[in-house]
Coordinates of C-alpha atoms and ligand atoms in Angstrom, one line a residue:
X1 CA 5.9 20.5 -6.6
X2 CA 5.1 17.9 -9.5
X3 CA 3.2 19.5 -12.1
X4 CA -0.5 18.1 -12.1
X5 CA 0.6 16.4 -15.7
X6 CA 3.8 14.3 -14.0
X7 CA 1.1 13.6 -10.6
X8 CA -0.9 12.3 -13.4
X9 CA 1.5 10.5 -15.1
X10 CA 3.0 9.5 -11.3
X11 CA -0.2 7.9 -11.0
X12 CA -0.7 6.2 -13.8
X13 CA 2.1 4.5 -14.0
X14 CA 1.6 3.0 -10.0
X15 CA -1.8 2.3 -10.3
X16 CA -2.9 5.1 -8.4
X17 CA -6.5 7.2 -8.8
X18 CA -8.0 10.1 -7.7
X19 CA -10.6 7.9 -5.8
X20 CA -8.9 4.5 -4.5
X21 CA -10.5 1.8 -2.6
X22 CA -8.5 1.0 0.8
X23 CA -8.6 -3.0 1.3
X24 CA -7.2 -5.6 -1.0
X25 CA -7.6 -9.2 0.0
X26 CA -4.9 -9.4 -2.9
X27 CA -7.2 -9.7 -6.0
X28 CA -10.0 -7.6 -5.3
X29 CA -10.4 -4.4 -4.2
X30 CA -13.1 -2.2 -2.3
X31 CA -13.6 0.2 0.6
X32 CA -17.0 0.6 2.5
X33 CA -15.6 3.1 5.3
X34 CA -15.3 6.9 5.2
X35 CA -13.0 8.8 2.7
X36 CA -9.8 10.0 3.4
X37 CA -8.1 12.7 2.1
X38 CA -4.5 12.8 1.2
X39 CA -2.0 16.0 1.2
X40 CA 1.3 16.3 0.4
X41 CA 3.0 18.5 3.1
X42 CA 4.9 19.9 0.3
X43 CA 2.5 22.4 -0.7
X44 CA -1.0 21.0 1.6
X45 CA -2.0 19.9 -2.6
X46 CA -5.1 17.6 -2.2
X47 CA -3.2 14.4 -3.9
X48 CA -6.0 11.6 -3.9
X49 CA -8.5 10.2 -1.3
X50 CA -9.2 6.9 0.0
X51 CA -12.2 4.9 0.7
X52 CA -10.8 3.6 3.7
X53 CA -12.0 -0.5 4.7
X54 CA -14.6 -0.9 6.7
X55 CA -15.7 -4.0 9.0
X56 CA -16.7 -6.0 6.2
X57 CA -13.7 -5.3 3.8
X58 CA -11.8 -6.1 6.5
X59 CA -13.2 -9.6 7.4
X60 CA -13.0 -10.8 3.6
X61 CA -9.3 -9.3 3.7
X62 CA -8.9 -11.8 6.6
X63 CA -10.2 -14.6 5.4
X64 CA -8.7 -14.5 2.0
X65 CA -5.1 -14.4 4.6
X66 CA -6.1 -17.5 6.2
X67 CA -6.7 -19.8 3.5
X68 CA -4.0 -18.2 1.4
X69 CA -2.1 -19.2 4.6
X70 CA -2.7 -22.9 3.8
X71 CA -1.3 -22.9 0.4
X72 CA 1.8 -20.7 1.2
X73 CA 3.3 -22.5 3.8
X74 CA 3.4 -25.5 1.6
X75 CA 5.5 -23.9 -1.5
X76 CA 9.1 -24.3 -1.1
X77 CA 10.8 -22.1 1.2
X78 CA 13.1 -21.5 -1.9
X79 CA 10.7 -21.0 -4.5
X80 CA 8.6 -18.3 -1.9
X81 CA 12.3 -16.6 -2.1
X82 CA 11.9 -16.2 -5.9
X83 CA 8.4 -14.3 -5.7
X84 CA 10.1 -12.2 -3.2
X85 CA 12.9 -11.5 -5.5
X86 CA 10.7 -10.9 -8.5
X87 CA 9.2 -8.3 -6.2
X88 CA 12.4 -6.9 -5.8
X89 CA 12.6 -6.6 -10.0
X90 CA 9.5 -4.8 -9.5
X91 CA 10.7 -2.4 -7.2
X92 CA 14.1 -1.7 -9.0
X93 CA 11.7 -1.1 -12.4
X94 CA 9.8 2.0 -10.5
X95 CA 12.1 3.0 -7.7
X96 CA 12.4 6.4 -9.3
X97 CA 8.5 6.7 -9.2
X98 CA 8.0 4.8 -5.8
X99 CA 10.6 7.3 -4.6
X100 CA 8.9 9.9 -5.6
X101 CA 5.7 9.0 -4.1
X102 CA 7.6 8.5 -1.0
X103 CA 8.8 11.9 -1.0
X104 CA 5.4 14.0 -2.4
X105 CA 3.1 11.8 0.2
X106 CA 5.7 12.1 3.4
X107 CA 8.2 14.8 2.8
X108 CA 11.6 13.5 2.8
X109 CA 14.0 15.0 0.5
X110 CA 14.0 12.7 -3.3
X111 CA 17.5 11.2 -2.3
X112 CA 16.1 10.2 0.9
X113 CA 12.9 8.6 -1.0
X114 CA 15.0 6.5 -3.6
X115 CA 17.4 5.4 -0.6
X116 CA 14.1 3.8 1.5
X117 CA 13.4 2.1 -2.3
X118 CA 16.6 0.5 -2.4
X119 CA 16.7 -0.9 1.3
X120 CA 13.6 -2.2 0.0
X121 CA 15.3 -3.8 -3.0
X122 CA 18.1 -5.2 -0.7
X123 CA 15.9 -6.8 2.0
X124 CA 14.3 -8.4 -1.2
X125 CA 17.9 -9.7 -2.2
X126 CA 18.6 -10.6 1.2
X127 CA 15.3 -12.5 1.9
X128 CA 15.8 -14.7 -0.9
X129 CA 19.0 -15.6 -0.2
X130 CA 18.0 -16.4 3.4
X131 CA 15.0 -18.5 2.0
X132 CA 17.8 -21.0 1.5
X133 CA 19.1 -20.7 4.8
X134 CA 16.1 -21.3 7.5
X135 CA 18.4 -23.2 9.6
X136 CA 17.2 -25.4 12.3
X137 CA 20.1 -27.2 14.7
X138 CA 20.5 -30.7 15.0
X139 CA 22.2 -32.2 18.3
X140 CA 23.3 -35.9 19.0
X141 CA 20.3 -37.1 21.6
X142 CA 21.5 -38.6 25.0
X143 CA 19.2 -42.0 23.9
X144 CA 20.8 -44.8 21.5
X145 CA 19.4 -44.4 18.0
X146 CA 17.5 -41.7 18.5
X147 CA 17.7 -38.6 17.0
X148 CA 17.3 -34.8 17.7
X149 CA 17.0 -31.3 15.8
X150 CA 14.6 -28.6 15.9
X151 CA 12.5 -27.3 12.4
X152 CA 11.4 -23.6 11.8
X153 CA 7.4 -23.8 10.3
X154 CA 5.3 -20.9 9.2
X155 CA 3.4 -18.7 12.0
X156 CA 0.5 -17.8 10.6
X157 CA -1.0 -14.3 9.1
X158 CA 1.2 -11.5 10.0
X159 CA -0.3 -7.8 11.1
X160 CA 2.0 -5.2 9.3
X161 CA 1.4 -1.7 11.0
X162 CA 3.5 1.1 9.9
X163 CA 4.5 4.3 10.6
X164 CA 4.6 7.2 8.0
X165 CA 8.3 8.1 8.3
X166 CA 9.2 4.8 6.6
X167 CA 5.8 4.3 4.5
X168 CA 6.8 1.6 2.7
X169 CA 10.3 0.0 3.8
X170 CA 9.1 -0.6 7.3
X171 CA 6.5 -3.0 5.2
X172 CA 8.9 -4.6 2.9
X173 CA 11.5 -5.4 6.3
X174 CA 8.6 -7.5 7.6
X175 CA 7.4 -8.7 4.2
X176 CA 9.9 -10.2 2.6
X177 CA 10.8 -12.0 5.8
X178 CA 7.6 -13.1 6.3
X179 CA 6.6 -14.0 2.9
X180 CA 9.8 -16.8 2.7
X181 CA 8.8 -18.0 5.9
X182 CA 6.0 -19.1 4.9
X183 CA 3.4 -16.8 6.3
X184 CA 0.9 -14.3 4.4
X185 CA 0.7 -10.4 5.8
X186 CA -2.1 -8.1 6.4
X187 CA -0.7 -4.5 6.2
X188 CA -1.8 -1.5 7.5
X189 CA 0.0 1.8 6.8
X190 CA 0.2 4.9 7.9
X191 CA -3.3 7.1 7.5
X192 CA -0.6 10.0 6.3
X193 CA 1.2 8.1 3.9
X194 CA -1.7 5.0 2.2
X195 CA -1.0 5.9 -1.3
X196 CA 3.0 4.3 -1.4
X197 CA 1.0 1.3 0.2
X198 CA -1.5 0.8 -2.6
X199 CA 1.5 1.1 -4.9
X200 CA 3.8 -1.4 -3.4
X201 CA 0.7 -3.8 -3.2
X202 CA -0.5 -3.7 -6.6
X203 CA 3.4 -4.2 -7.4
X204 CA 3.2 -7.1 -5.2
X205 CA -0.1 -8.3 -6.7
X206 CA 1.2 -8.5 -9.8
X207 CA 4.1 -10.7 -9.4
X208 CA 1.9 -12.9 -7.2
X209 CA -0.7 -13.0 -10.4
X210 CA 1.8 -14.2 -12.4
X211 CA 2.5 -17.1 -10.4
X212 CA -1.5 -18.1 -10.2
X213 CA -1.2 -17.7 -6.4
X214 CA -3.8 -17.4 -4.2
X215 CA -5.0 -13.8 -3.2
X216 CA -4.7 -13.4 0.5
X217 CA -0.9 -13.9 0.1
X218 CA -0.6 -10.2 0.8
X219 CA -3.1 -7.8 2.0
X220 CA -3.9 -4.4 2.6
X221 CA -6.4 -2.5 5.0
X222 CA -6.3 1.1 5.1
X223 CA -8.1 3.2 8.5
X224 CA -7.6 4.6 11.7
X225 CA -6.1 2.6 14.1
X226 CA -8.7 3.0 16.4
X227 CA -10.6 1.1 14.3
X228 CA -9.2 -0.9 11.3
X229 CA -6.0 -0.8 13.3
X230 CA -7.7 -1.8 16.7
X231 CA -9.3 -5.0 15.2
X232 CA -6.2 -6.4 13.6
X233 CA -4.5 -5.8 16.7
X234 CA -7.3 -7.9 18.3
X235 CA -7.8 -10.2 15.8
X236 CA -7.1 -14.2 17.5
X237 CA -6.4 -15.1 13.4
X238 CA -3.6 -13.1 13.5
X239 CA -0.5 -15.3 15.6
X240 CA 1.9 -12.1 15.2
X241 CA 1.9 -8.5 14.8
X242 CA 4.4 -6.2 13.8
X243 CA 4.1 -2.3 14.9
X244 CA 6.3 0.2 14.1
X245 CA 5.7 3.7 15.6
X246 CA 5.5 5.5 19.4
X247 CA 6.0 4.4 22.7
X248 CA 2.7 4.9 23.6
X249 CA 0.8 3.4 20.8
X250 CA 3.2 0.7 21.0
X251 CA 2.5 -0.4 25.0
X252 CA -0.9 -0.7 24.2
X253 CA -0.4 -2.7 21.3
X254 CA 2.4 -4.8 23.3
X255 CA -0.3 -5.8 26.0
X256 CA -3.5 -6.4 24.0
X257 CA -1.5 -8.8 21.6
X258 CA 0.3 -10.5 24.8
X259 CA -3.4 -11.2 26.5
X260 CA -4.2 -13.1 23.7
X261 CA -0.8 -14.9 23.7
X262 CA 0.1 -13.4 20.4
X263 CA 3.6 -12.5 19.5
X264 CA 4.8 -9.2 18.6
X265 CA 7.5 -7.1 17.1
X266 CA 8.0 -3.7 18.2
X267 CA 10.0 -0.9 17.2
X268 CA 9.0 2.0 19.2
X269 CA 10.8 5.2 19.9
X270 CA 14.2 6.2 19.6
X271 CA 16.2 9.1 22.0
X272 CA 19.4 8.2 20.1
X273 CA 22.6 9.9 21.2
X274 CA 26.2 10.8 20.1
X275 CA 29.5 10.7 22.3
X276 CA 31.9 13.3 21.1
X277 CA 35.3 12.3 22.5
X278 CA 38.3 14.2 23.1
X279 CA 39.8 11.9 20.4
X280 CA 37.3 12.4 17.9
X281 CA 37.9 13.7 14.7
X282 CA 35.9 16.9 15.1
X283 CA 34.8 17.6 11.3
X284 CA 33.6 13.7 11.0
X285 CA 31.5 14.2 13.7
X286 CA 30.0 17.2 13.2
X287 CA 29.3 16.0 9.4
X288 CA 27.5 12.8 10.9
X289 CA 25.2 15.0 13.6
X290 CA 24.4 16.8 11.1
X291 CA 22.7 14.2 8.8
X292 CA 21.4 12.2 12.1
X293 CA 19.5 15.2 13.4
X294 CA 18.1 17.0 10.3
X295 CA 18.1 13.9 7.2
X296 CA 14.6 13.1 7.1
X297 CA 13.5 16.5 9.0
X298 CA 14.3 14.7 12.3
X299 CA 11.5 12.3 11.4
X300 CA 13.6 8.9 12.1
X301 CA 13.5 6.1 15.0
X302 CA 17.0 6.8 14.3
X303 CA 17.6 10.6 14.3
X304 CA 20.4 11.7 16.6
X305 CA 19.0 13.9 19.1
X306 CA 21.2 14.1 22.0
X307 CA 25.1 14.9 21.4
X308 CA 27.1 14.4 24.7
X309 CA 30.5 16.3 23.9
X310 CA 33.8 16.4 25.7
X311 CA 33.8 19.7 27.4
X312 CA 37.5 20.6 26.1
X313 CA 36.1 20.0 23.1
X314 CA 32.4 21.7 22.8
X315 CA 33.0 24.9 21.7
X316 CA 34.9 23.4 19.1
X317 CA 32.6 21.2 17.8
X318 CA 29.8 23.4 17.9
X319 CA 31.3 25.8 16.0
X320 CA 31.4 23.4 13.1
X321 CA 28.3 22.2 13.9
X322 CA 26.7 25.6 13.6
X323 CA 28.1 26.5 10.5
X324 CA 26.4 23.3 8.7
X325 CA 23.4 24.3 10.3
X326 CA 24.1 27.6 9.1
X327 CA 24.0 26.9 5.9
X328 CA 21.4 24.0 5.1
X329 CA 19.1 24.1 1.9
X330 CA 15.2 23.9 2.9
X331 CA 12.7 23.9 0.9
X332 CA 10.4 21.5 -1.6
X333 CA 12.3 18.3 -1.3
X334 CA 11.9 17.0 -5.2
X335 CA 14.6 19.0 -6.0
X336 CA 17.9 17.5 -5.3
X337 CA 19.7 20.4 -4.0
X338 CA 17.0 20.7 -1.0
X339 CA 18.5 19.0 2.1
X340 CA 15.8 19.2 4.0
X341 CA 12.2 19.1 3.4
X342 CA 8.9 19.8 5.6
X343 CA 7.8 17.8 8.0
X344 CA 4.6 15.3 7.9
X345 CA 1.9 17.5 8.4
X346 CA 1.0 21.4 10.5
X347 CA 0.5 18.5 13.8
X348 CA 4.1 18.0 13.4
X349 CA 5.1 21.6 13.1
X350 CA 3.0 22.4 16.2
X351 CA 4.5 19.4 18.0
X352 CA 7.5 20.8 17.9
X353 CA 6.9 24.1 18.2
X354 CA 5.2 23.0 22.2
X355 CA 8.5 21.5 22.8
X356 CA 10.5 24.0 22.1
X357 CA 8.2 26.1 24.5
X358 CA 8.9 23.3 27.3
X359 CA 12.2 23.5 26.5
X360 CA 12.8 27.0 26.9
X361 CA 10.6 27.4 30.3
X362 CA 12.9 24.4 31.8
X363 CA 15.8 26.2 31.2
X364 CA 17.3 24.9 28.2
X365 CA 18.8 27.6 25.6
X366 CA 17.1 27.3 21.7
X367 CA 20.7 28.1 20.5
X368 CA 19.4 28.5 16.7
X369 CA 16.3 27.5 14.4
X370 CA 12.8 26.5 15.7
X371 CA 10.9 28.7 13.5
X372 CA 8.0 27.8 11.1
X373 CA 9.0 28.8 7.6
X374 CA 6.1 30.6 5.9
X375 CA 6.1 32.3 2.2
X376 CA 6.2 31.6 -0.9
X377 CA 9.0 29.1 -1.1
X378 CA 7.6 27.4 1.5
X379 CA 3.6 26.8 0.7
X380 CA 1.8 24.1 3.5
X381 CA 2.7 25.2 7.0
X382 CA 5.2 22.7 7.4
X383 CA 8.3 23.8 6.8
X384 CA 10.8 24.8 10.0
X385 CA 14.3 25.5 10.4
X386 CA 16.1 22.6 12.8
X387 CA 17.2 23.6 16.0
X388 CA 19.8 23.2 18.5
X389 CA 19.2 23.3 22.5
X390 CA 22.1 23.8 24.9
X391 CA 20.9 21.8 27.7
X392 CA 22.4 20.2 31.0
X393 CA 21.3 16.2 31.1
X394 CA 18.8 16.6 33.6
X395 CA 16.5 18.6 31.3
X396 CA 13.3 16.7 31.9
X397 CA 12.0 16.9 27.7
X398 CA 15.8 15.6 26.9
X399 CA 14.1 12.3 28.6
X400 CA 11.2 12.2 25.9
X401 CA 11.4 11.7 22.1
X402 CA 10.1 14.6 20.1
X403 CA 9.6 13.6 16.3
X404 CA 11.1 16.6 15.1
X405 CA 14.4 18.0 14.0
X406 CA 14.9 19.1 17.5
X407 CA 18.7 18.6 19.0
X408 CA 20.2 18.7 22.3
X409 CA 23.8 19.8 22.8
X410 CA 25.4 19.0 26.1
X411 CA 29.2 18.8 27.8
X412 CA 29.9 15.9 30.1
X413 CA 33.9 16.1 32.0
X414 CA 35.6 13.1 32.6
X415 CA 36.3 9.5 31.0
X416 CA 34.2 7.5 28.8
X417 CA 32.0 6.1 31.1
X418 CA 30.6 9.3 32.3
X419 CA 29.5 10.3 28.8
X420 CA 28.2 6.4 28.6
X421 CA 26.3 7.2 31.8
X422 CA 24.4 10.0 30.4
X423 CA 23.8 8.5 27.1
X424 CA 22.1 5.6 28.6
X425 CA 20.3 7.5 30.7
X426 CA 17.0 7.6 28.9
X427 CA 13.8 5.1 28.6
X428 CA 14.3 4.2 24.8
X429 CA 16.9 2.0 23.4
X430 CA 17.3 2.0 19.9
X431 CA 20.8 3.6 18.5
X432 CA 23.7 5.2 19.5
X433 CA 27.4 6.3 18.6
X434 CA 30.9 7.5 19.4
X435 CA 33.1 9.2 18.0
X436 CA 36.5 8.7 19.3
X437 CA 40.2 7.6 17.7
X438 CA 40.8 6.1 21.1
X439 CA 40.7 2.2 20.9
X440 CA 40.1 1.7 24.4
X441 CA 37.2 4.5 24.3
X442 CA 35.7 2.7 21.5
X443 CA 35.5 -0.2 22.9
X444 CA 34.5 0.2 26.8
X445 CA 31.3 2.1 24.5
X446 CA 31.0 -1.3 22.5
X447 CA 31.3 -3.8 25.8
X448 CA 28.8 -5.0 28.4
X449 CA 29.6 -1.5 30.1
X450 CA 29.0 0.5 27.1
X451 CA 25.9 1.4 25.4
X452 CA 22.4 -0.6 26.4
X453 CA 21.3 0.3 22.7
X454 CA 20.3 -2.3 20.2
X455 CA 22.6 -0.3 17.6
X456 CA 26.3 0.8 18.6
X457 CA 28.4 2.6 15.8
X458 CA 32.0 3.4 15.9
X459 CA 32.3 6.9 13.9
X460 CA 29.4 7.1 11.8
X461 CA 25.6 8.2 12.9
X462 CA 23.0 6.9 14.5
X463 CA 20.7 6.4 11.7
X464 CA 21.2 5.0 7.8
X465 CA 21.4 1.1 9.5
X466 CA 22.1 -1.6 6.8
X467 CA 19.3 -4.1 6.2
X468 CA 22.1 -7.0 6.9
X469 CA 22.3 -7.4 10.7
X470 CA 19.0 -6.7 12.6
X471 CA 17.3 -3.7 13.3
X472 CA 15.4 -3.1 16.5
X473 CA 16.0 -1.3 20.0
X474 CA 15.5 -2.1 23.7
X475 CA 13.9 -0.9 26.4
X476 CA 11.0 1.2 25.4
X477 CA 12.1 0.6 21.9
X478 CA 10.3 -2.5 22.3
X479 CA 12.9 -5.4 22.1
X480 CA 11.9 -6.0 18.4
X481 CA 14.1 -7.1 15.7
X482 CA 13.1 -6.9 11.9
X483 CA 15.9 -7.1 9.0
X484 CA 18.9 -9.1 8.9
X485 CA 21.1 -11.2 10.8
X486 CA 18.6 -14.2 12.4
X487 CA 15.3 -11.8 12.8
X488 CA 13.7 -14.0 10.3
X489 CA 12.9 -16.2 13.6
X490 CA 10.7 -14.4 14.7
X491 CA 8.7 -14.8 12.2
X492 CA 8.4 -19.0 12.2
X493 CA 7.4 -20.8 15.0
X494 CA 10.2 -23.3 16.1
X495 CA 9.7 -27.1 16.9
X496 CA 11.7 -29.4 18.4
X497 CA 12.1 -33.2 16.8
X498 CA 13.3 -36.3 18.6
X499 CA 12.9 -39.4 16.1
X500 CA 13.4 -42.6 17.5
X501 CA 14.8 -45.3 14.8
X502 CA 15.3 -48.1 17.2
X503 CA 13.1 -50.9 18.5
X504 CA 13.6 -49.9 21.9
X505 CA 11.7 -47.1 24.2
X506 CA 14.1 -45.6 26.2
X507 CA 13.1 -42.5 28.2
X508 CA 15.3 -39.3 28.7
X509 CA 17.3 -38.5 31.9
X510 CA 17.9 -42.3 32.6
X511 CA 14.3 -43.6 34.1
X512 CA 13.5 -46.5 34.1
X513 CA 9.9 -47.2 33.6
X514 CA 9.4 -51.1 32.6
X515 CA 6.0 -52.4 32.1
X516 CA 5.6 -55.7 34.2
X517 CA 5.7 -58.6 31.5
X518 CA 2.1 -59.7 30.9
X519 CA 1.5 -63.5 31.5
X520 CA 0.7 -65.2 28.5
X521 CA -2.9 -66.1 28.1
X522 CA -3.6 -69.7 28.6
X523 CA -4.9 -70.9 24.8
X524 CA -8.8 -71.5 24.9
X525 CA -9.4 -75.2 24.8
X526 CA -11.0 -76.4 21.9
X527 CA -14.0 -78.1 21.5
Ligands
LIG601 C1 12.8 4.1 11.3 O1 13.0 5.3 11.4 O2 11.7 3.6 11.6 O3 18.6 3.1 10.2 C2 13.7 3.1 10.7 C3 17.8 3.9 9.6 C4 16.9 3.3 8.6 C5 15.7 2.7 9.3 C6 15.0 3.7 10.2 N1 17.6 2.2 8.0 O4 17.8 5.1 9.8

């Protein structure tokens, strides 16, 4: 762990406090609700609290968003692009510290922490260059002189929840979207992980400062989601809400936002698997499972957790598989040669731990790991080795997403399609892979017979995703898209033009409709 000195300087240089208020209407700060206290799971160290926003934090939050709101949408598209890219400066200046935070507030290993900076930094690059490019179509109109093309406007005030595994990227894939499209966010992190958020706000703050624009431009609430998190989520004001996190959360949030006819954007839980081919190159695969299942202690949307191997192949590839496993690094994840650090907090360890129980009663063989670590070298009760079940498909927890580095090994027989069967065989939708040299392998996965996952690799994992095309899952994923590619729609609301430049009306689809000519009134006689 950080010294206290380096915690100190840590938090000097982001801002950060031993007491910190937990609402920002982008200016001014304050917190009215309960404290919370923050741990590291590194070593369960008390690392700040939080005076979390209460009712009335939260309303003057909202309606600095709103009339912020007004101003935004009318700077340039471009010119919102630069702020966005200036927070991208910002972020490249501290991505060390940031990372850092990341990694003493969540867990992940340092590399891990600097790597969720820089997709940060590159959805900032990438959202300015899109704020040039917030394309609308134009078509030729089926009327003479008339003409007919659709413009993209800003929504509104967007709800940022998070999740703790990507504390702060998660925020910046819907930011920096949002923020060139015109709109202003509230954001509400994680309860685990608030201290990145005050960070990467006050980072935020200050470009927006610097460019005397409004407060309200960017927010922040920090609280339970029962409360904080359940008024946003109910909150008319708010046209759009972005959640990241579970299933379950997530279908709540998915109907309470849809009875008020808001939008939302949701990227729920992942059950991602890997094909192992026949054709695969064996030692490539087993290098990419290995990073899927245990980079970022399981803790992804995008963790593999299902490997469906060719059974001529199995024992071969679990013999390399094993002896990664065998020799992984755990332990306090600020030092670099740590692969794997703990995991969010003791309810994760115990999480696991339960399913690992289920597991084993339903038959499924805990081939190696599952333990708690406990010592010295491992202070905080959250530490565990990853482990790998042998299990047939029709293991009923192989159905459900365990947030853990827990991973399920099983053989299919036959072609392709049968190990496509048994990939897609699960609620959630999110990411997928195969690893094959066989073109025609690689491809049935990639076709309309292939995966039903919003992500489809070709040799390489099922997590690390680039921030250019978008990123988002079906099924109980949620259908969301955030990141790259044309996701920035879903953050403007589309309207469709027809100009008429002629003297005549002409109606669409040919009908007539012709006034009767009005007689002339006779002149009033004079005198
Ligand atoms: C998540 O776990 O919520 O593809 C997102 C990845 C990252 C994003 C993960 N770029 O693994």
């Amino acid at each position: 762990m950080t010294t206290a000195l380096s915690l100190k300087a840590l938090f000097a240089q982001l801002g950060l406090k031993a007491i910190n208020p937990g609402a920002s209407d982008g200016v001014t700060w304050s917190g009215s609700g309960p404290l919370l206290a923050v741990r590291s799971p590194i070593d369960g160290q008390h690392l700040a609290s939080i005076r979390q926003a209460g009712p009335e934090d939260y309303e003057r939050v909202l309606a600095a968003a709103t009339a912020a709101f007004a101003v935004w949408r009318e700077v340039p598209a471009p010119k919102r692009g630069e702020i966005v890219r200036q927070l991208g400066d910002e972020l490249r200046k501290h991505k060390q510290q940031l990372g850092q935070l990341v990694t003493i507030e969540m867990g992940k290993t340092i590399q891990e922490g600097c790597g969720e900076v820089q997709e940060m930094i590159d959805i900032c690059d990438y959202a300015c260059g899109q704020s040039r490019m917030l394309y609308g179509v134009q078509t030729h109109s089926e009327r003479p002189a008339h003409r007919l093309f659709e413009q993209w406007h800003p929504l509104g005030v967007v709800g940022v929840v998070s999740a703790f595994n990507f504390p702060a990227a998660v925020w910046s894939w819907n930011l920096a979207l949002a923020l060139i499209c015109g709109d202003v966010c509230v954001w509400k992190p994680a309860s685990a992980t608030p201290l990145i958020a005050i960070a990467c706000q006050r980072l935020l703050e200050k470009v927006l400062a610097r460019h005397g624009l409004p407060a309200g431009v960017s927010t922040l609430v920090i609280g339970p989601g029962a409360g904080i998190g359940a008024r946003l989520i109910e909150d008319k004001r708010i046209p759009l809400i972005s959640y990241t996190g579970s299933t379950l959360t997530g279908r709540q949030i998915a109907k309470t936002v849809a009875e008020r006819m808001g939008r939302s954007i949701l990227e729920l839980g992942g059950n991602n698997a890997i094909i192992v081919t026949a054709q695969a190159d064996l030692a490539l695969a087993a290098r990419n499972v290995f990073f899927g299942a245990v980079g970022t202690a399981g803790q992804r949307c995008t963790s593999t957790r299902r490997v469906i191997i060719d059974e001529r192949v199995y024992a071969a590839f679990l013999r390399r598989l094993r002896a990664y496993y065998d020799q992984i690094i755990i332990g306090n994840p600020l030092e670099i040669e740590n692969q794997m650090g703990p995991l969010v907090n003791p309810a994760a360890v115990k999480v696991m731990m339960e399913a690992l129980a289920t597991i084993a009663a339903q038959g499924g063989k805990i081939l190696l790991g599952g333990k708690p670590l406990t010592g010295r070298k491992y202070p905080g009760r959250c530490y565990v080795t990853p482990a790998i079940a042998e299990v047939t498909p029709s293991l009923p927890m192989v159905q459900e997403e365990t947030f853990a580095p827990i991973l399920y090994v099983m053989k299919y027989r036959g072609g392709v399609h049968r190990a496509i069967a048994l990939q897609n065989d699960v609620p959630q939708g999110l990411s997928s892979a195969i690893f094959t040299n066989d073109l025609i392998e690689a491809e049935t996965f990639l076709s309309a017979r292939g995966s039903d996952c919003g992500i489809a690799n070709v040799n390489l994992g099922t997590s690390g995703a680039e921030i250019g095309l978008a990123f988002g899952g079906e099924k109980e994923t949620g259908g969301g898209r955030e990141s790259g590619s044309d996701a920035w729609k879903g953050y403007m609301r589309r309207q469709t033009n027809t100009l008429n430049w002629s003297r005549a009306a002409t109606l669409a689809q040919g009908i007539k409709f012709e006034p009767r000519q009005a007689k002339p009134k006779k002149a009033a006689k004079r005198g």
